[in-house]
């Protein structure tokens, strides 16, 4: 069955936003907001739009 895993609470959104700044394969690398956005854009417009909203909200 299909489940919706999008973050709903403010806490979930903060965690998801922060998670985008850290590489899963290169643990010593931290991305800039622009690099994180570019990474998210590879997976489609929906995620990129959500990330842009978080950038405005949390920066």
mmCIF file with all atom_site columns, C-alpha atoms in Angstrom:
data_model
loop_
_atom_site.group_PDB
_atom_site.id
_atom_site.type_symbol
_atom_site.label_atom_id
_atom_site.label_alt_id
_atom_site.label_comp_id
_atom_site.label_asym_id
_atom_site.label_entity_id
_atom_site.label_seq_id
_atom_site.pdbx_PDB_ins_code
_atom_site.Cartn_x
_atom_site.Cartn_y
_atom_site.Cartn_z
_atom_site.occupancy
_atom_site.B_iso_or_equiv
_atom_site.pdbx_formal_charge
_atom_site.auth_seq_id
_atom_site.auth_comp_id
_atom_site.auth_asym_id
_atom_site.auth_atom_id
_atom_site.pdbx_PDB_model_num
ATOM 1  C CA . UNK A 1 1  ? 0.000  0.000  0.000  1.00 0.00 ? 1  UNK A CA 1
ATOM 2  C CA . UNK A 1 2  ? 1.080  3.549  -0.754 1.00 0.00 ? 2  UNK A CA 1
ATOM 3  C CA . UNK A 1 3  ? 1.976  5.632  2.282  1.00 0.00 ? 3  UNK A CA 1
ATOM 4  C CA . UNK A 1 4  ? 2.609  9.344  2.601  1.00 0.00 ? 4  UNK A CA 1
ATOM 5  C CA . UNK A 1 5  ? 5.960  9.993  4.275  1.00 0.00 ? 5  UNK A CA 1
ATOM 6  C CA . UNK A 1 6  ? 6.047  13.768 3.793  1.00 0.00 ? 6  UNK A CA 1
ATOM 7  C CA . UNK A 1 7  ? 6.979  15.664 6.946  1.00 0.00 ? 7  UNK A CA 1
ATOM 8  C CA . UNK A 1 8  ? 3.967  17.225 8.614  1.00 0.00 ? 8  UNK A CA 1
ATOM 9  C CA . UNK A 1 9  ? 5.024  18.726 11.927 1.00 0.00 ? 9  UNK A CA 1
ATOM 10 C CA . UNK A 1 10 ? 7.482  21.580 12.274 1.00 0.00 ? 10 UNK A CA 1
ATOM 11 C CA . UNK A 1 11 ? 9.939  19.205 13.941 1.00 0.00 ? 11 UNK A CA 1
ATOM 12 C CA . UNK A 1 12 ? 9.740  16.739 11.045 1.00 0.00 ? 12 UNK A CA 1
ATOM 13 C CA . UNK A 1 13 ? 10.269 19.550 8.548  1.00 0.00 ? 13 UNK A CA 1
ATOM 14 C CA . UNK A 1 14 ? 13.351 20.838 10.396 1.00 0.00 ? 14 UNK A CA 1
ATOM 15 C CA . UNK A 1 15 ? 14.872 17.355 10.469 1.00 0.00 ? 15 UNK A CA 1
ATOM 16 C CA . UNK A 1 16 ? 14.206 16.768 6.766  1.00 0.00 ? 16 UNK A CA 1
ATOM 17 C CA . UNK A 1 17 ? 15.576 20.187 5.842  1.00 0.00 ? 17 UNK A CA 1
ATOM 18 C CA . UNK A 1 18 ? 18.742 19.723 7.897  1.00 0.00 ? 18 UNK A CA 1
ATOM 19 C CA . UNK A 1 19 ? 19.239 16.228 6.504  1.00 0.00 ? 19 UNK A CA 1
ATOM 20 C CA . UNK A 1 20 ? 19.626 17.640 2.985  1.00 0.00 ? 20 UNK A CA 1
ATOM 21 C CA . UNK A 1 21 ? 22.856 19.407 3.958  1.00 0.00 ? 21 UNK A CA 1
ATOM 22 C CA . UNK A 1 22 ? 24.779 16.230 4.774  1.00 0.00 ? 22 UNK A CA 1
ATOM 23 C CA . UNK A 1 23 ? 26.053 13.596 2.370  1.00 0.00 ? 23 UNK A CA 1
ATOM 24 C CA . UNK A 1 24 ? 25.178 9.987  3.108  1.00 0.00 ? 24 UNK A CA 1
ATOM 25 C CA . UNK A 1 25 ? 28.339 8.710  1.405  1.00 0.00 ? 25 UNK A CA 1
ATOM 26 C CA . UNK A 1 26 ? 30.858 11.427 2.316  1.00 0.00 ? 26 UNK A CA 1
ATOM 27 C CA . UNK A 1 27 ? 30.271 12.086 5.980  1.00 0.00 ? 27 UNK A CA 1
ATOM 28 C CA . UNK A 1 28 ? 32.810 14.911 6.115  1.00 0.00 ? 28 UNK A CA 1
ATOM 29 C CA . UNK A 1 29 ? 31.010 17.038 3.499  1.00 0.00 ? 29 UNK A CA 1
ATOM 30 C CA . UNK A 1 30 ? 28.447 19.687 4.319  1.00 0.00 ? 30 UNK A CA 1
ATOM 31 C CA . UNK A 1 31 ? 26.442 21.193 1.464  1.00 0.00 ? 31 UNK A CA 1
ATOM 32 C CA . UNK A 1 32 ? 25.537 24.846 1.046  1.00 0.00 ? 32 UNK A CA 1
ATOM 33 C CA . UNK A 1 33 ? 21.829 25.639 0.606  1.00 0.00 ? 33 UNK A CA 1
ATOM 34 C CA . UNK A 1 34 ? 22.424 26.008 -3.143 1.00 0.00 ? 34 UNK A CA 1
ATOM 35 C CA . UNK A 1 35 ? 24.183 22.634 -3.351 1.00 0.00 ? 35 UNK A CA 1
ATOM 36 C CA . UNK A 1 36 ? 21.429 20.980 -1.333 1.00 0.00 ? 36 UNK A CA 1
ATOM 37 C CA . UNK A 1 37 ? 18.781 22.446 -3.644 1.00 0.00 ? 37 UNK A CA 1
ATOM 38 C CA . UNK A 1 38 ? 20.637 21.200 -6.715 1.00 0.00 ? 38 UNK A CA 1
ATOM 39 C CA . UNK A 1 39 ? 20.776 17.727 -5.183 1.00 0.00 ? 39 UNK A CA 1
ATOM 40 C CA . UNK A 1 40 ? 17.040 17.775 -4.421 1.00 0.00 ? 40 UNK A CA 1
ATOM 41 C CA . UNK A 1 41 ? 16.161 18.994 -7.932 1.00 0.00 ? 41 UNK A CA 1
ATOM 42 C CA . UNK A 1 42 ? 17.395 15.691 -9.369 1.00 0.00 ? 42 UNK A CA 1
ATOM 43 C CA . UNK A 1 43 ? 14.332 13.995 -7.895 1.00 0.00 ? 43 UNK A CA 1
ATOM 44 C CA . UNK A 1 44 ? 11.709 16.300 -9.371 1.00 0.00 ? 44 UNK A CA 1
ATOM 45 C CA . UNK A 1 45 ? 10.039 19.634 -8.983 1.00 0.00 ? 45 UNK A CA 1
ATOM 46 C CA . UNK A 1 46 ? 7.873  18.751 -5.967 1.00 0.00 ? 46 UNK A CA 1
ATOM 47 C CA . UNK A 1 47 ? 10.798 18.145 -3.659 1.00 0.00 ? 47 UNK A CA 1
ATOM 48 C CA . UNK A 1 48 ? 12.639 21.189 -4.959 1.00 0.00 ? 48 UNK A CA 1
ATOM 49 C CA . UNK A 1 49 ? 9.639  23.435 -4.306 1.00 0.00 ? 49 UNK A CA 1
ATOM 50 C CA . UNK A 1 50 ? 9.264  22.033 -0.806 1.00 0.00 ? 50 UNK A CA 1
ATOM 51 C CA . UNK A 1 51 ? 12.974 22.620 -0.131 1.00 0.00 ? 51 UNK A CA 1
ATOM 52 C CA . UNK A 1 52 ? 12.702 26.233 -1.376 1.00 0.00 ? 52 UNK A CA 1
ATOM 53 C CA . UNK A 1 53 ? 9.810  26.804 1.023  1.00 0.00 ? 53 UNK A CA 1
ATOM 54 C CA . UNK A 1 54 ? 11.922 25.410 3.856  1.00 0.00 ? 54 UNK A CA 1
ATOM 55 C CA . UNK A 1 55 ? 14.806 27.682 2.839  1.00 0.00 ? 55 UNK A CA 1
ATOM 56 C CA . UNK A 1 56 ? 12.539 30.709 3.233  1.00 0.00 ? 56 UNK A CA 1
ATOM 57 C CA . UNK A 1 57 ? 11.084 29.391 6.459  1.00 0.00 ? 57 UNK A CA 1
ATOM 58 C CA . UNK A 1 58 ? 14.281 28.329 8.238  1.00 0.00 ? 58 UNK A CA 1
ATOM 59 C CA . UNK A 1 59 ? 16.970 30.684 6.921  1.00 0.00 ? 59 UNK A CA 1
#
